[in-house]
Amino acid sequence: MAGSRGAAWIAATLLLALLLLAASTLAAAGRLEARAGSLVGGLADSVDSAVRPFSEFLLSAGELRALSDENARLKGEVARLSSEVAALREERTASLQVDELLAAVETAGLLAGGAAAGGAAPRVVNASVLARDPSPTRAELLIDRGRAHGVYVGQPVLGPAATLVGIVSDADERSARVRLLIDVRSAVTSVVQGSRTPAALAGTADGLRLEFVPAGAPVAVGDTVITSALGGRLPAGLLAGRIATISEAPHDLFATIEVEPLVDYNRLEQILVLTGALPGEPTAEAPR
């Protein structure tokens, strides 16, 4: 039964092949082939239209990944270049600040041998401020120069315009601490430039004050306060401040004189240490 059915399928197939072969010689065969080609072409176009969005998505996904990787690389390069530019700007800023400090010192004639009596001709060492003491009762800076660079306790520290800003209070091999004039433990011998009135410039919780100036002394608001060589601890003539207010009460022995600093202590970044004059001398302390 199964064999006769298989023979029948083979016979039908052969008959269909013979009929198609015979039909190919007819005039209508071309039209049939064209119609069949049109049907097959339409089917191919449909399949292409259906598949194309998916293939384009896969292609776009690959391109997006490549673009994302390139964007990440470019962002990293921009960040690196921005960091280098920022570092160069900081170096240039520090260099300009040091140049200005040195120019002010030279203009003031501090490098021409104007040391305190008995000392050697002063030199300067530029230093960067590394940190500020966070204690509300102290005003000190940590700088990146120490004994290896000629920095010792007692040496004056200068800021913009060759203004005295403090005294070296402690020195390690490669770093040192600077006690600012506004520190409550600080006091330096000074003189009012115009009248030559001697005094002590002391740090207080409110700023700078000129102490031990007799009531009625010939001083006025706006007078410049400079350092005195009295005691041999500091070179004479360093700018220290300017008289801001003067108040006197009846029967007071001394006037209350507030002094305005000539620099902003909170913005100090580069300073100069006046070395070679009095290495190792202790910092002047406020009178008790």
PDB file of C-alpha atoms in Angstrom:
ATOM      1  CA  MET A   1       0.000   0.000   0.000  1.00  0.00           C
ATOM      2  CA  ALA A   2       2.744   2.342   0.986  1.00  0.00           C
ATOM      3  CA  GLY A   3       4.787   1.375  -2.065  1.00  0.00           C
ATOM      4  CA  SER A   4       1.953   2.089  -4.480  1.00  0.00           C
ATOM      5  CA  ARG A   5       1.411   5.515  -2.823  1.00  0.00           C
ATOM      6  CA  GLY A   6       5.081   6.400  -3.229  1.00  0.00           C
ATOM      7  CA  ALA A   7       5.006   5.359  -6.864  1.00  0.00           C
ATOM      8  CA  ALA A   8       1.966   7.565  -7.427  1.00  0.00           C
ATOM      9  CA  TRP A   9       3.816  10.647  -5.952  1.00  0.00           C
ATOM     10  CA  ILE A  10       6.801  10.016  -8.185  1.00  0.00           C
ATOM     11  CA  ALA A  11       4.587   9.692 -11.262  1.00  0.00           C
ATOM     12  CA  ALA A  12       2.731  12.929 -10.404  1.00  0.00           C
ATOM     13  CA  THR A  13       5.997  14.785  -9.914  1.00  0.00           C
ATOM     14  CA  LEU A  14       7.345  13.593 -13.248  1.00  0.00           C
ATOM     15  CA  LEU A  15       4.113  14.574 -14.969  1.00  0.00           C
ATOM     16  CA  LEU A  16       4.260  18.083 -13.437  1.00  0.00           C
ATOM     17  CA  ALA A  17       7.846  18.475 -14.571  1.00  0.00           C
ATOM     18  CA  LEU A  18       6.944  17.458 -18.112  1.00  0.00           C
ATOM     19  CA  LEU A  19       4.034  19.892 -18.178  1.00  0.00           C
ATOM     20  CA  LEU A  20       6.230  22.781 -16.971  1.00  0.00           C
ATOM     21  CA  LEU A  21       8.881  21.897 -19.533  1.00  0.00           C
ATOM     22  CA  ALA A  22       6.265  21.879 -22.257  1.00  0.00           C
ATOM     23  CA  ALA A  23       4.740  25.150 -20.997  1.00  0.00           C
ATOM     24  CA  SER A  24       8.107  26.925 -21.114  1.00  0.00           C
ATOM     25  CA  THR A  25       7.887  26.824 -24.905  1.00  0.00           C
ATOM     26  CA  LEU A  26       4.586  28.690 -24.936  1.00  0.00           C
ATOM     27  CA  ALA A  27       4.353  32.494 -25.461  1.00  0.00           C
ATOM     28  CA  ALA A  28       2.678  33.011 -22.106  1.00  0.00           C
ATOM     29  CA  ALA A  29       5.622  31.511 -20.219  1.00  0.00           C
ATOM     30  CA  GLY A  30       7.487  34.825 -20.138  1.00  0.00           C
ATOM     31  CA  ARG A  31       4.566  36.569 -18.530  1.00  0.00           C
ATOM     32  CA  LEU A  32       4.283  33.825 -15.934  1.00  0.00           C
ATOM     33  CA  GLU A  33       7.984  34.069 -15.149  1.00  0.00           C
ATOM     34  CA  ALA A  34       7.770  37.862 -14.889  1.00  0.00           C
ATOM     35  CA  ARG A  35       4.799  37.625 -12.581  1.00  0.00           C
ATOM     36  CA  ALA A  36       6.561  35.033 -10.462  1.00  0.00           C
ATOM     37  CA  GLY A  37       9.666  37.267 -10.332  1.00  0.00           C
ATOM     38  CA  SER A  38       7.543  40.220  -9.320  1.00  0.00           C
ATOM     39  CA  LEU A  39       5.986  38.210  -6.532  1.00  0.00           C
ATOM     40  CA  VAL A  40       9.375  36.994  -5.332  1.00  0.00           C
ATOM     41  CA  GLY A  41      10.830  40.553  -5.563  1.00  0.00           C
ATOM     42  CA  GLY A  42       7.957  41.978  -3.572  1.00  0.00           C
ATOM     43  CA  LEU A  43       8.404  39.314  -0.965  1.00  0.00           C
ATOM     44  CA  ALA A  44      12.158  40.122  -0.786  1.00  0.00           C
ATOM     45  CA  ASP A  45      11.401  43.834  -0.398  1.00  0.00           C
ATOM     46  CA  SER A  46       8.964  43.097   2.388  1.00  0.00           C
ATOM     47  CA  VAL A  47      11.499  40.951   4.174  1.00  0.00           C
ATOM     48  CA  ASP A  48      14.176  43.682   3.687  1.00  0.00           C
ATOM     49  CA  SER A  49      11.820  46.363   5.038  1.00  0.00           C
ATOM     50  CA  ALA A  50      11.080  44.252   8.074  1.00  0.00           C
ATOM     51  CA  VAL A  51      14.719  43.382   8.764  1.00  0.00           C
ATOM     52  CA  ARG A  52      16.303  46.781   7.958  1.00  0.00           C
ATOM     53  CA  PRO A  53      15.273  48.629  11.189  1.00  0.00           C
ATOM     54  CA  PHE A  54      16.723  45.823  13.256  1.00  0.00           C
ATOM     55  CA  SER A  55      19.973  45.762  11.277  1.00  0.00           C
ATOM     56  CA  GLU A  56      20.210  49.562  11.420  1.00  0.00           C
ATOM     57  CA  PHE A  57      19.618  49.429  15.186  1.00  0.00           C
ATOM     58  CA  LEU A  58      22.447  46.936  15.594  1.00  0.00           C
ATOM     59  CA  LEU A  59      24.717  49.117  13.454  1.00  0.00           C
ATOM     60  CA  SER A  60      23.730  52.273  15.353  1.00  0.00           C
ATOM     61  CA  ALA A  61      24.289  50.536  18.690  1.00  0.00           C
ATOM     62  CA  GLY A  62      27.817  49.657  17.629  1.00  0.00           C
ATOM     63  CA  GLU A  63      28.492  53.206  16.457  1.00  0.00           C
ATOM     64  CA  LEU A  64      27.022  54.644  19.662  1.00  0.00           C
ATOM     65  CA  ARG A  65      29.285  52.429  21.749  1.00  0.00           C
ATOM     66  CA  ALA A  66      32.298  53.570  19.744  1.00  0.00           C
ATOM     67  CA  LEU A  67      31.223  57.224  20.063  1.00  0.00           C
ATOM     68  CA  SER A  68      30.655  56.785  23.804  1.00  0.00           C
ATOM     69  CA  ASP A  69      34.130  55.317  24.256  1.00  0.00           C
ATOM     70  CA  GLU A  70      35.662  58.155  22.220  1.00  0.00           C
ATOM     71  CA  ASN A  71      33.717  60.747  24.217  1.00  0.00           C
ATOM     72  CA  ALA A  72      34.942  59.247  27.490  1.00  0.00           C
ATOM     73  CA  ARG A  73      38.522  59.318  26.189  1.00  0.00           C
ATOM     74  CA  LEU A  74      38.193  62.954  25.120  1.00  0.00           C
ATOM     75  CA  LYS A  75      36.688  63.927  28.470  1.00  0.00           C
ATOM     76  CA  GLY A  76      39.628  62.329  30.245  1.00  0.00           C
ATOM     77  CA  GLU A  77      42.047  64.204  27.992  1.00  0.00           C
ATOM     78  CA  VAL A  78      40.247  67.505  28.634  1.00  0.00           C
ATOM     79  CA  ALA A  79      40.348  66.875  32.398  1.00  0.00           C
ATOM     80  CA  ARG A  80      44.085  66.140  32.230  1.00  0.00           C
ATOM     81  CA  LEU A  81      44.797  69.257  30.189  1.00  0.00           C
ATOM     82  CA  SER A  82      42.608  71.388  32.479  1.00  0.00           C
ATOM     83  CA  SER A  83      44.548  70.101  35.478  1.00  0.00           C
ATOM     84  CA  GLU A  84      47.846  70.962  33.821  1.00  0.00           C
ATOM     85  CA  VAL A  85      46.608  74.438  32.890  1.00  0.00           C
ATOM     86  CA  ALA A  86      45.418  75.044  36.469  1.00  0.00           C
ATOM     87  CA  ALA A  87      48.786  73.914  37.839  1.00  0.00           C
ATOM     88  CA  LEU A  88      50.640  76.197  35.419  1.00  0.00           C
ATOM     89  CA  ARG A  89      48.414  79.119  36.395  1.00  0.00           C
ATOM     90  CA  GLU A  90      49.114  78.489  40.074  1.00  0.00           C
ATOM     91  CA  GLU A  91      52.845  78.323  39.392  1.00  0.00           C
ATOM     92  CA  ARG A  92      52.673  81.572  37.456  1.00  0.00           C
ATOM     93  CA  THR A  93      50.630  83.249  40.203  1.00  0.00           C
ATOM     94  CA  ALA A  94      53.103  82.133  42.869  1.00  0.00           C
ATOM     95  CA  SER A  95      56.022  83.293  40.709  1.00  0.00           C
ATOM     96  CA  LEU A  96      54.445  86.715  40.189  1.00  0.00           C
ATOM     97  CA  GLN A  97      53.764  87.070  43.923  1.00  0.00           C
ATOM     98  CA  VAL A  98      57.381  86.208  44.759  1.00  0.00           C
ATOM     99  CA  ASP A  99      58.633  88.658  42.118  1.00  0.00           C
ATOM    100  CA  GLU A 100      56.485  91.407  43.648  1.00  0.00           C
ATOM    101  CA  LEU A 101      57.757  90.597  47.141  1.00  0.00           C
ATOM    102  CA  LEU A 102      61.376  90.677  46.011  1.00  0.00           C
ATOM    103  CA  ALA A 103      60.843  93.937  44.126  1.00  0.00           C
ATOM    104  CA  ALA A 104      59.331  95.520  47.243  1.00  0.00           C
ATOM    105  CA  VAL A 105      62.229  94.332  49.395  1.00  0.00           C
ATOM    106  CA  GLU A 106      64.767  95.700  46.944  1.00  0.00           C
ATOM    107  CA  THR A 107      62.900  98.995  46.731  1.00  0.00           C
ATOM    108  CA  ALA A 108      62.940  99.243  50.525  1.00  0.00           C
ATOM    109  CA  GLY A 109      66.722  98.693  50.496  1.00  0.00           C
ATOM    110  CA  LEU A 110      66.522  95.707  52.841  1.00  0.00           C
ATOM    111  CA  LEU A 111      69.093  93.737  50.879  1.00  0.00           C
ATOM    112  CA  ALA A 112      71.695  96.470  50.980  1.00  0.00           C
ATOM    113  CA  GLY A 113      73.010  95.546  54.390  1.00  0.00           C
ATOM    114  CA  GLY A 114      70.374  97.146  56.599  1.00  0.00           C
ATOM    115  CA  ALA A 115      70.545  94.507  59.301  1.00  0.00           C
ATOM    116  CA  ALA A 116      70.176  95.089  63.011  1.00  0.00           C
ATOM    117  CA  ALA A 117      73.290  96.070  64.897  1.00  0.00           C
ATOM    118  CA  GLY A 118      75.787  93.243  65.159  1.00  0.00           C
ATOM    119  CA  GLY A 119      74.077  91.094  62.524  1.00  0.00           C
ATOM    120  CA  ALA A 120      75.138  90.026  59.075  1.00  0.00           C
ATOM    121  CA  ALA A 121      73.707  91.555  55.932  1.00  0.00           C
ATOM    122  CA  PRO A 122      70.186  90.170  55.537  1.00  0.00           C
ATOM    123  CA  ARG A 123      69.059  87.860  52.777  1.00  0.00           C
ATOM    124  CA  VAL A 124      65.618  86.615  51.885  1.00  0.00           C
ATOM    125  CA  VAL A 125      64.147  83.159  51.380  1.00  0.00           C
ATOM    126  CA  ASN A 126      60.801  82.891  49.655  1.00  0.00           C
ATOM    127  CA  ALA A 127      58.342  80.377  51.120  1.00  0.00           C
ATOM    128  CA  SER A 128      54.839  79.150  50.418  1.00  0.00           C
ATOM    129  CA  VAL A 129      52.152  79.006  53.075  1.00  0.00           C
ATOM    130  CA  LEU A 130      51.151  75.379  53.629  1.00  0.00           C
ATOM    131  CA  ALA A 131      48.564  75.775  56.386  1.00  0.00           C
ATOM    132  CA  ARG A 132      47.009  78.148  58.888  1.00  0.00           C
ATOM    133  CA  ASP A 133      46.541  77.310  62.542  1.00  0.00           C
ATOM    134  CA  PRO A 134      42.801  76.670  63.004  1.00  0.00           C
ATOM    135  CA  SER A 135      42.875  77.594  66.691  1.00  0.00           C
ATOM    136  CA  PRO A 136      40.862  80.762  67.392  1.00  0.00           C
ATOM    137  CA  THR A 137      43.438  81.805  70.022  1.00  0.00           C
ATOM    138  CA  ARG A 138      46.478  81.543  67.744  1.00  0.00           C
ATOM    139  CA  ALA A 139      47.451  83.165  64.452  1.00  0.00           C
ATOM    140  CA  GLU A 140      50.250  81.095  62.954  1.00  0.00           C
ATOM    141  CA  LEU A 141      51.277  79.879  59.515  1.00  0.00           C
ATOM    142  CA  LEU A 142      53.104  76.746  58.471  1.00  0.00           C
ATOM    143  CA  ILE A 143      55.587  77.397  55.639  1.00  0.00           C
ATOM    144  CA  ASP A 144      57.622  75.074  53.412  1.00  0.00           C
ATOM    145  CA  ARG A 145      61.072  76.328  54.405  1.00  0.00           C
ATOM    146  CA  GLY A 146      63.147  75.419  57.448  1.00  0.00           C
ATOM    147  CA  ARG A 147      66.652  75.231  58.837  1.00  0.00           C
ATOM    148  CA  ALA A 148      67.911  73.535  55.659  1.00  0.00           C
ATOM    149  CA  HIS A 149      67.038  76.748  53.846  1.00  0.00           C
ATOM    150  CA  GLY A 150      68.500  79.125  56.453  1.00  0.00           C
ATOM    151  CA  VAL A 151      65.260  79.742  58.344  1.00  0.00           C
ATOM    152  CA  TYR A 152      65.585  80.035  62.140  1.00  0.00           C
ATOM    153  CA  VAL A 153      63.526  81.153  65.108  1.00  0.00           C
ATOM    154  CA  GLY A 154      63.338  84.913  65.524  1.00  0.00           C
ATOM    155  CA  GLN A 155      63.690  85.912  61.887  1.00  0.00           C
ATOM    156  CA  PRO A 156      61.205  88.456  60.533  1.00  0.00           C
ATOM    157  CA  VAL A 157      58.718  87.413  57.886  1.00  0.00           C
ATOM    158  CA  LEU A 158      57.654  89.864  55.195  1.00  0.00           C
ATOM    159  CA  GLY A 159      54.502  90.060  53.107  1.00  0.00           C
ATOM    160  CA  PRO A 160      53.388  92.358  50.275  1.00  0.00           C
ATOM    161  CA  ALA A 161      55.071  95.765  50.077  1.00  0.00           C
ATOM    162  CA  ALA A 162      57.879  94.474  52.341  1.00  0.00           C
ATOM    163  CA  THR A 163      55.491  94.680  55.297  1.00  0.00           C
ATOM    164  CA  LEU A 164      56.328  92.775  58.463  1.00  0.00           C
ATOM    165  CA  VAL A 165      53.645  90.110  58.967  1.00  0.00           C
ATOM    166  CA  GLY A 166      55.214  87.943  61.657  1.00  0.00           C
ATOM    167  CA  ILE A 167      58.194  86.257  63.257  1.00  0.00           C
ATOM    168  CA  VAL A 168      59.470  82.702  62.853  1.00  0.00           C
ATOM    169  CA  SER A 169      58.421  80.978  66.088  1.00  0.00           C
ATOM    170  CA  ASP A 170      59.587  77.416  65.397  1.00  0.00           C
ATOM    171  CA  ALA A 171      61.769  75.809  62.729  1.00  0.00           C
ATOM    172  CA  ASP A 172      62.223  72.196  61.657  1.00  0.00           C
ATOM    173  CA  GLU A 173      64.585  70.952  59.004  1.00  0.00           C
ATOM    174  CA  ARG A 174      62.300  71.716  56.068  1.00  0.00           C
ATOM    175  CA  SER A 175      59.359  73.623  57.506  1.00  0.00           C
ATOM    176  CA  ALA A 176      58.721  76.378  60.013  1.00  0.00           C
ATOM    177  CA  ARG A 177      55.939  78.119  61.889  1.00  0.00           C
ATOM    178  CA  VAL A 178      55.356  81.851  61.636  1.00  0.00           C
ATOM    179  CA  ARG A 179      53.661  83.725  64.467  1.00  0.00           C
ATOM    180  CA  LEU A 180      51.697  86.548  62.887  1.00  0.00           C
ATOM    181  CA  LEU A 181      51.681  90.013  64.422  1.00  0.00           C
ATOM    182  CA  ILE A 182      47.967  89.640  65.224  1.00  0.00           C
ATOM    183  CA  ASP A 183      48.646  86.615  67.455  1.00  0.00           C
ATOM    184  CA  VAL A 184      47.845  87.489  71.085  1.00  0.00           C
ATOM    185  CA  ARG A 185      51.296  86.213  72.124  1.00  0.00           C
ATOM    186  CA  SER A 186      53.124  88.525  69.743  1.00  0.00           C
ATOM    187  CA  ALA A 187      54.723  91.903  70.388  1.00  0.00           C
ATOM    188  CA  VAL A 188      57.510  93.725  68.577  1.00  0.00           C
ATOM    189  CA  THR A 189      59.321  96.922  69.370  1.00  0.00           C
ATOM    190  CA  SER A 190      58.148  99.695  67.093  1.00  0.00           C
ATOM    191  CA  VAL A 191      58.078 103.412  66.553  1.00  0.00           C
ATOM    192  CA  VAL A 192      55.584 105.856  65.080  1.00  0.00           C
ATOM    193  CA  GLN A 193      57.412 107.044  62.001  1.00  0.00           C
ATOM    194  CA  GLY A 194      56.449 110.711  61.990  1.00  0.00           C
ATOM    195  CA  SER A 195      56.967 111.609  65.657  1.00  0.00           C
ATOM    196  CA  ARG A 196      59.456 108.815  66.482  1.00  0.00           C
ATOM    197  CA  THR A 197      57.301 107.854  69.450  1.00  0.00           C
ATOM    198  CA  PRO A 198      58.444 104.429  70.716  1.00  0.00           C
ATOM    199  CA  ALA A 199      55.891 101.718  71.487  1.00  0.00           C
ATOM    200  CA  ALA A 200      55.188  97.999  71.419  1.00  0.00           C
ATOM    201  CA  LEU A 201      53.051  96.665  68.592  1.00  0.00           C
ATOM    202  CA  ALA A 202      51.052  93.838  70.150  1.00  0.00           C
ATOM    203  CA  GLY A 203      48.504  91.347  68.872  1.00  0.00           C
ATOM    204  CA  THR A 204      45.112  91.253  70.547  1.00  0.00           C
ATOM    205  CA  ALA A 205      41.867  89.368  70.096  1.00  0.00           C
ATOM    206  CA  ASP A 206      40.645  92.351  68.077  1.00  0.00           C
ATOM    207  CA  GLY A 207      43.733  92.909  65.936  1.00  0.00           C
ATOM    208  CA  LEU A 208      46.799  95.095  66.419  1.00  0.00           C
ATOM    209  CA  ARG A 209      47.310  97.599  69.184  1.00  0.00           C
ATOM    210  CA  LEU A 210      50.076 100.079  69.918  1.00  0.00           C
ATOM    211  CA  GLU A 211      50.916  99.825  73.607  1.00  0.00           C
ATOM    212  CA  PHE A 212      52.884 101.978  76.063  1.00  0.00           C
ATOM    213  CA  VAL A 213      52.250 105.202  74.149  1.00  0.00           C
ATOM    214  CA  PRO A 214      51.891 107.981  76.761  1.00  0.00           C
ATOM    215  CA  ALA A 215      48.625 109.872  76.744  1.00  0.00           C
ATOM    216  CA  GLY A 216      49.044 113.092  74.822  1.00  0.00           C
ATOM    217  CA  ALA A 217      51.943 111.766  72.738  1.00  0.00           C
ATOM    218  CA  PRO A 218      52.304 113.419  69.304  1.00  0.00           C
ATOM    219  CA  VAL A 219      50.646 110.660  67.293  1.00  0.00           C
ATOM    220  CA  ALA A 220      47.719 110.891  64.868  1.00  0.00           C
ATOM    221  CA  VAL A 221      45.370 108.679  62.939  1.00  0.00           C
ATOM    222  CA  GLY A 222      47.031 107.653  59.692  1.00  0.00           C
ATOM    223  CA  ASP A 223      50.578 107.689  61.066  1.00  0.00           C
ATOM    224  CA  THR A 224      52.734 104.789  59.900  1.00  0.00           C
ATOM    225  CA  VAL A 225      54.088 102.299  62.438  1.00  0.00           C
ATOM    226  CA  ILE A 226      57.471 100.746  61.681  1.00  0.00           C
ATOM    227  CA  THR A 227      59.781  98.377  63.531  1.00  0.00           C
ATOM    228  CA  SER A 228      62.485  99.622  65.846  1.00  0.00           C
ATOM    229  CA  ALA A 229      65.994  98.231  66.240  1.00  0.00           C
ATOM    230  CA  LEU A 230      65.661  98.638  70.009  1.00  0.00           C
ATOM    231  CA  GLY A 231      66.632  95.344  71.619  1.00  0.00           C
ATOM    232  CA  GLY A 232      68.474  94.118  68.531  1.00  0.00           C
ATOM    233  CA  ARG A 233      65.789  91.627  67.576  1.00  0.00           C
ATOM    234  CA  LEU A 234      64.554  93.168  64.328  1.00  0.00           C
ATOM    235  CA  PRO A 235      65.890  95.373  61.571  1.00  0.00           C
ATOM    236  CA  ALA A 236      64.651  98.927  61.913  1.00  0.00           C
ATOM    237  CA  GLY A 237      62.216 100.498  59.504  1.00  0.00           C
ATOM    238  CA  LEU A 238      60.047  97.545  58.466  1.00  0.00           C
ATOM    239  CA  LEU A 239      56.482  98.599  57.750  1.00  0.00           C
ATOM    240  CA  ALA A 240      54.075  97.136  60.300  1.00  0.00           C
ATOM    241  CA  GLY A 241      50.786  99.043  60.226  1.00  0.00           C
ATOM    242  CA  ARG A 242      48.943 102.326  60.274  1.00  0.00           C
ATOM    243  CA  ILE A 243      47.230 104.013  63.227  1.00  0.00           C
ATOM    244  CA  ALA A 244      43.469 103.572  62.855  1.00  0.00           C
ATOM    245  CA  THR A 245      42.013 104.991  66.079  1.00  0.00           C
ATOM    246  CA  ILE A 246      43.261 106.818  69.165  1.00  0.00           C
ATOM    247  CA  SER A 247      41.307 107.089  72.382  1.00  0.00           C
ATOM    248  CA  GLU A 248      42.332 108.600  75.704  1.00  0.00           C
ATOM    249  CA  ALA A 249      40.434 108.757  78.952  1.00  0.00           C
ATOM    250  CA  PRO A 250      41.111 111.272  81.731  1.00  0.00           C
ATOM    251  CA  HIS A 251      43.829 110.209  84.128  1.00  0.00           C
ATOM    252  CA  ASP A 252      44.993 107.360  81.810  1.00  0.00           C
ATOM    253  CA  LEU A 253      48.746 107.006  81.617  1.00  0.00           C
ATOM    254  CA  PHE A 254      48.677 105.459  78.146  1.00  0.00           C
ATOM    255  CA  ALA A 255      46.525 106.019  75.101  1.00  0.00           C
ATOM    256  CA  THR A 256      44.533 103.190  73.515  1.00  0.00           C
ATOM    257  CA  ILE A 257      45.705 103.023  69.924  1.00  0.00           C
ATOM    258  CA  GLU A 258      44.332 100.546  67.377  1.00  0.00           C
ATOM    259  CA  VAL A 259      46.537  99.789  64.395  1.00  0.00           C
ATOM    260  CA  GLU A 260      45.328  98.737  60.953  1.00  0.00           C
ATOM    261  CA  PRO A 261      47.481  96.052  59.286  1.00  0.00           C
ATOM    262  CA  LEU A 262      48.865  96.938  55.877  1.00  0.00           C
ATOM    263  CA  VAL A 263      48.145  93.442  54.500  1.00  0.00           C
ATOM    264  CA  ASP A 264      45.334  90.906  54.663  1.00  0.00           C
ATOM    265  CA  TYR A 265      46.763  88.101  56.806  1.00  0.00           C
ATOM    266  CA  ASN A 266      44.076  85.694  55.603  1.00  0.00           C
ATOM    267  CA  ARG A 267      45.224  85.974  52.004  1.00  0.00           C
ATOM    268  CA  LEU A 268      48.932  85.369  52.458  1.00  0.00           C
ATOM    269  CA  GLU A 269      50.173  82.679  50.067  1.00  0.00           C
ATOM    270  CA  GLN A 270      53.800  83.626  49.430  1.00  0.00           C
ATOM    271  CA  ILE A 271      56.063  85.271  51.991  1.00  0.00           C
ATOM    272  CA  LEU A 272      59.728  86.170  52.432  1.00  0.00           C
ATOM    273  CA  VAL A 273      61.823  85.252  55.441  1.00  0.00           C
ATOM    274  CA  LEU A 274      64.521  87.815  56.165  1.00  0.00           C
ATOM    275  CA  THR A 275      67.484  85.549  56.937  1.00  0.00           C
ATOM    276  CA  GLY A 276      71.131  86.109  57.777  1.00  0.00           C
ATOM    277  CA  ALA A 277      70.438  88.838  60.297  1.00  0.00           C
ATOM    278  CA  LEU A 278      69.641  87.221  63.626  1.00  0.00           C
ATOM    279  CA  PRO A 279      69.385  83.441  63.278  1.00  0.00           C
ATOM    280  CA  GLY A 280      68.248  81.591  66.362  1.00  0.00           C
ATOM    281  CA  GLU A 281      67.022  84.578  68.310  1.00  0.00           C
ATOM    282  CA  PRO A 282      63.792  83.959  70.241  1.00  0.00           C
ATOM    283  CA  THR A 283      60.532  85.615  69.245  1.00  0.00           C
ATOM    284  CA  ALA A 284      59.657  88.767  71.135  1.00  0.00           C
ATOM    285  CA  GLU A 285      56.847  88.081  73.589  1.00  0.00           C
ATOM    286  CA  ALA A 286      54.145  90.450  74.681  1.00  0.00           C
ATOM    287  CA  PRO A 287      54.928  92.241  77.933  1.00  0.00           C
ATOM    288  CA  ARG A 288      53.103  90.762  80.908  1.00  0.00           C
TER     289      ARG A 288
END
